Amino acid sequence: MSKTSPSTSQSLHHEDTPSCDDYLVHLEQVRQVQPEIISVNQAQQMAEFFNALADPNRLRLLSALAHRELCVCDLAAVVQVSESAVSHQLRILRSQRLVKYRREGRNVYYGLADDHIIHLYKEVLEHLQEPSW
């Protein structure tokens, strides 16, 4: 265990954020967890992934695609934005492998990339619907 001055840590905390009264590093816990922390590269990739989800319009597109595969025209009608805007958002979602597409004749149909995406979507939705503590 290591103890340092509490003044530094206390000045960084806001009143609404619970924190320890004494700054105390539990070295054994730190040593156990440190090897499990993701790399900087993995953290960057995850940040980009979550950034793609950090837009209400993209989330609405995913919401529609969680129910069924749709073409760009249908997606534009469902979320009530232009086809151009939908295409732009789909390009971002595709870059993070959140959606996939297939051609059928002259139409392009989009769907969620795989089961991981539908599970992620449903888990977040369930989490948001839980009563707050």
PDB file of C-alpha atoms in Angstrom:
ATOM      1  CA  MET A   1       0.000   0.000   0.000  1.00  0.00           C
ATOM      2  CA  SER A   2       1.211   3.465  -0.828  1.00  0.00           C
ATOM      3  CA  LYS A   3       0.009   6.690   0.704  1.00  0.00           C
ATOM      4  CA  THR A   4       0.430  10.174  -0.742  1.00  0.00           C
ATOM      5  CA  SER A   5      -0.910  13.599  -0.025  1.00  0.00           C
ATOM      6  CA  PRO A   6      -4.725  13.743  -0.215  1.00  0.00           C
ATOM      7  CA  SER A   7      -4.704  17.398  -1.259  1.00  0.00           C
ATOM      8  CA  THR A   8      -3.960  16.539  -4.899  1.00  0.00           C
ATOM      9  CA  SER A   9      -6.716  13.947  -5.236  1.00  0.00           C
ATOM     10  CA  GLN A  10      -9.286  15.957  -3.311  1.00  0.00           C
ATOM     11  CA  SER A  11      -8.813  19.022  -5.513  1.00  0.00           C
ATOM     12  CA  LEU A  12      -9.626  16.924  -8.602  1.00  0.00           C
ATOM     13  CA  HIS A  13     -12.952  15.585  -7.303  1.00  0.00           C
ATOM     14  CA  HIS A  14     -16.282  17.305  -7.659  1.00  0.00           C
ATOM     15  CA  GLU A  15     -18.676  17.310  -4.699  1.00  0.00           C
ATOM     16  CA  ASP A  16     -21.106  14.976  -6.524  1.00  0.00           C
ATOM     17  CA  THR A  17     -18.442  12.366  -7.220  1.00  0.00           C
ATOM     18  CA  PRO A  18     -17.905   9.967  -4.325  1.00  0.00           C
ATOM     19  CA  SER A  19     -14.244   9.340  -3.622  1.00  0.00           C
ATOM     20  CA  CYS A  20     -11.994   7.917  -0.960  1.00  0.00           C
ATOM     21  CA  ASP A  21     -11.352  10.046   2.086  1.00  0.00           C
ATOM     22  CA  ASP A  22      -7.700   9.009   2.066  1.00  0.00           C
ATOM     23  CA  TYR A  23      -5.623   8.508  -1.050  1.00  0.00           C
ATOM     24  CA  LEU A  24      -4.396   4.932  -0.750  1.00  0.00           C
ATOM     25  CA  VAL A  25      -3.176   2.764  -3.615  1.00  0.00           C
ATOM     26  CA  HIS A  26      -3.777  -0.957  -3.086  1.00  0.00           C
ATOM     27  CA  LEU A  27      -0.714  -2.239  -4.897  1.00  0.00           C
ATOM     28  CA  GLU A  28      -1.773  -5.897  -5.006  1.00  0.00           C
ATOM     29  CA  GLN A  29      -5.078  -5.037  -6.723  1.00  0.00           C
ATOM     30  CA  VAL A  30      -3.252  -2.727  -9.138  1.00  0.00           C
ATOM     31  CA  ARG A  31      -0.742  -5.462 -10.000  1.00  0.00           C
ATOM     32  CA  GLN A  32      -3.563  -7.946 -10.645  1.00  0.00           C
ATOM     33  CA  VAL A  33      -5.561  -5.631 -12.893  1.00  0.00           C
ATOM     34  CA  GLN A  34      -2.760  -3.906 -14.793  1.00  0.00           C
ATOM     35  CA  PRO A  35      -1.961  -6.865 -17.122  1.00  0.00           C
ATOM     36  CA  GLU A  36      -5.661  -7.058 -18.073  1.00  0.00           C
ATOM     37  CA  ILE A  37      -5.939  -3.435 -19.233  1.00  0.00           C
ATOM     38  CA  ILE A  38      -6.354  -3.117 -22.989  1.00  0.00           C
ATOM     39  CA  SER A  39      -3.537  -1.637 -25.044  1.00  0.00           C
ATOM     40  CA  VAL A  40      -3.530   1.966 -26.204  1.00  0.00           C
ATOM     41  CA  ASN A  41      -4.135   0.723 -29.763  1.00  0.00           C
ATOM     42  CA  GLN A  42      -7.147  -1.343 -28.680  1.00  0.00           C
ATOM     43  CA  ALA A  43      -8.485   1.586 -26.661  1.00  0.00           C
ATOM     44  CA  GLN A  44      -8.168   3.823 -29.738  1.00  0.00           C
ATOM     45  CA  GLN A  45     -10.062   1.282 -31.874  1.00  0.00           C
ATOM     46  CA  MET A  46     -12.794   1.005 -29.249  1.00  0.00           C
ATOM     47  CA  ALA A  47     -13.057   4.789 -28.997  1.00  0.00           C
ATOM     48  CA  GLU A  48     -13.543   5.008 -32.770  1.00  0.00           C
ATOM     49  CA  PHE A  49     -16.142   2.232 -32.583  1.00  0.00           C
ATOM     50  CA  PHE A  50     -18.084   3.997 -29.836  1.00  0.00           C
ATOM     51  CA  ASN A  51     -17.680   7.317 -31.618  1.00  0.00           C
ATOM     52  CA  ALA A  52     -19.555   5.797 -34.556  1.00  0.00           C
ATOM     53  CA  LEU A  53     -22.370   5.048 -32.108  1.00  0.00           C
ATOM     54  CA  ALA A  54     -22.280   8.533 -30.585  1.00  0.00           C
ATOM     55  CA  ASP A  55     -24.677  10.073 -33.084  1.00  0.00           C
ATOM     56  CA  PRO A  56     -28.482  10.002 -32.667  1.00  0.00           C
ATOM     57  CA  ASN A  57     -29.104   9.594 -36.409  1.00  0.00           C
ATOM     58  CA  ARG A  58     -26.765   6.609 -36.646  1.00  0.00           C
ATOM     59  CA  LEU A  59     -28.411   5.045 -33.599  1.00  0.00           C
ATOM     60  CA  ARG A  60     -31.830   5.512 -35.192  1.00  0.00           C
ATOM     61  CA  LEU A  61     -30.553   3.750 -38.315  1.00  0.00           C
ATOM     62  CA  LEU A  62     -29.262   0.883 -36.179  1.00  0.00           C
ATOM     63  CA  SER A  63     -32.615   0.799 -34.406  1.00  0.00           C
ATOM     64  CA  ALA A  64     -34.406   0.325 -37.713  1.00  0.00           C
ATOM     65  CA  LEU A  65     -31.889  -2.269 -38.878  1.00  0.00           C
ATOM     66  CA  ALA A  66     -32.273  -4.159 -35.608  1.00  0.00           C
ATOM     67  CA  HIS A  67     -35.758  -5.061 -36.845  1.00  0.00           C
ATOM     68  CA  ARG A  68     -35.068  -5.844 -40.477  1.00  0.00           C
ATOM     69  CA  GLU A  69     -32.857  -5.332 -43.480  1.00  0.00           C
ATOM     70  CA  LEU A  70     -33.750  -2.140 -45.392  1.00  0.00           C
ATOM     71  CA  CYS A  71     -32.623  -0.291 -48.509  1.00  0.00           C
ATOM     72  CA  VAL A  72     -31.328   3.274 -48.343  1.00  0.00           C
ATOM     73  CA  CYS A  73     -34.654   4.682 -49.598  1.00  0.00           C
ATOM     74  CA  ASP A  74     -36.563   2.837 -46.876  1.00  0.00           C
ATOM     75  CA  LEU A  75     -34.084   3.925 -44.198  1.00  0.00           C
ATOM     76  CA  ALA A  76     -34.412   7.547 -45.298  1.00  0.00           C
ATOM     77  CA  ALA A  77     -38.199   7.300 -45.054  1.00  0.00           C
ATOM     78  CA  VAL A  78     -38.094   5.576 -41.660  1.00  0.00           C
ATOM     79  CA  VAL A  79     -35.773   8.084 -39.992  1.00  0.00           C
ATOM     80  CA  GLN A  80     -37.070  11.028 -42.041  1.00  0.00           C
ATOM     81  CA  VAL A  81     -33.772  12.313 -43.380  1.00  0.00           C
ATOM     82  CA  SER A  82     -32.431  12.575 -46.914  1.00  0.00           C
ATOM     83  CA  GLU A  83     -31.001   9.579 -48.743  1.00  0.00           C
ATOM     84  CA  SER A  84     -27.728  11.487 -48.973  1.00  0.00           C
ATOM     85  CA  ALA A  85     -27.589  11.890 -45.182  1.00  0.00           C
ATOM     86  CA  VAL A  86     -28.444   8.207 -44.694  1.00  0.00           C
ATOM     87  CA  SER A  87     -25.698   7.174 -47.118  1.00  0.00           C
ATOM     88  CA  HIS A  88     -23.184   9.316 -45.246  1.00  0.00           C
ATOM     89  CA  GLN A  89     -24.155   7.780 -41.893  1.00  0.00           C
ATOM     90  CA  LEU A  90     -24.108   4.267 -43.342  1.00  0.00           C
ATOM     91  CA  ARG A  91     -20.578   4.880 -44.640  1.00  0.00           C
ATOM     92  CA  ILE A  92     -19.459   5.648 -41.073  1.00  0.00           C
ATOM     93  CA  LEU A  93     -21.281   2.595 -39.698  1.00  0.00           C
ATOM     94  CA  ARG A  94     -19.718   0.403 -42.395  1.00  0.00           C
ATOM     95  CA  SER A  95     -16.235   1.714 -41.593  1.00  0.00           C
ATOM     96  CA  GLN A  96     -16.646   0.330 -38.068  1.00  0.00           C
ATOM     97  CA  ARG A  97     -18.191  -2.932 -39.333  1.00  0.00           C
ATOM     98  CA  LEU A  98     -21.516  -2.185 -37.647  1.00  0.00           C
ATOM     99  CA  VAL A  99     -23.571  -2.698 -40.811  1.00  0.00           C
ATOM    100  CA  LYS A 100     -23.179  -4.748 -43.959  1.00  0.00           C
ATOM    101  CA  TYR A 101     -24.894  -4.506 -47.309  1.00  0.00           C
ATOM    102  CA  ARG A 102     -25.923  -6.645 -50.220  1.00  0.00           C
ATOM    103  CA  ARG A 103     -27.047  -5.788 -53.732  1.00  0.00           C
ATOM    104  CA  GLU A 104     -30.260  -7.091 -55.172  1.00  0.00           C
ATOM    105  CA  GLY A 105     -30.725  -5.853 -58.706  1.00  0.00           C
ATOM    106  CA  ARG A 106     -30.568  -2.074 -58.575  1.00  0.00           C
ATOM    107  CA  ASN A 107     -31.189  -1.892 -54.829  1.00  0.00           C
ATOM    108  CA  VAL A 108     -28.710  -2.037 -51.956  1.00  0.00           C
ATOM    109  CA  TYR A 109     -29.989  -3.497 -48.695  1.00  0.00           C
ATOM    110  CA  TYR A 110     -28.363  -2.834 -45.344  1.00  0.00           C
ATOM    111  CA  GLY A 111     -28.469  -4.928 -42.218  1.00  0.00           C
ATOM    112  CA  LEU A 112     -26.596  -5.198 -38.954  1.00  0.00           C
ATOM    113  CA  ALA A 113     -23.161  -6.718 -39.466  1.00  0.00           C
ATOM    114  CA  ASP A 114     -23.560  -9.650 -37.081  1.00  0.00           C
ATOM    115  CA  ASP A 115     -25.140 -10.912 -33.884  1.00  0.00           C
ATOM    116  CA  HIS A 116     -22.649  -8.973 -31.746  1.00  0.00           C
ATOM    117  CA  ILE A 117     -24.124  -5.703 -32.952  1.00  0.00           C
ATOM    118  CA  ILE A 118     -27.730  -6.700 -32.244  1.00  0.00           C
ATOM    119  CA  HIS A 119     -26.716  -7.936 -28.775  1.00  0.00           C
ATOM    120  CA  LEU A 120     -24.819  -4.720 -28.074  1.00  0.00           C
ATOM    121  CA  TYR A 121     -27.782  -2.640 -29.237  1.00  0.00           C
ATOM    122  CA  LYS A 122     -30.263  -4.630 -27.130  1.00  0.00           C
ATOM    123  CA  GLU A 123     -28.029  -4.604 -24.033  1.00  0.00           C
ATOM    124  CA  VAL A 124     -27.623  -0.827 -24.130  1.00  0.00           C
ATOM    125  CA  LEU A 125     -31.348  -0.348 -24.705  1.00  0.00           C
ATOM    126  CA  GLU A 126     -32.180  -2.628 -21.743  1.00  0.00           C
ATOM    127  CA  HIS A 127     -29.637  -0.821 -19.586  1.00  0.00           C
ATOM    128  CA  LEU A 128     -31.219   2.538 -20.371  1.00  0.00           C
ATOM    129  CA  GLN A 129     -34.684   1.203 -19.560  1.00  0.00           C
ATOM    130  CA  GLU A 130     -33.642  -0.014 -16.092  1.00  0.00           C
ATOM    131  CA  PRO A 131     -34.662   2.180 -13.173  1.00  0.00           C
ATOM    132  CA  SER A 132     -31.748   4.314 -11.998  1.00  0.00           C
ATOM    133  CA  TRP A 133     -30.374   3.694  -8.568  1.00  0.00           C
TER     134      TRP A 133
END
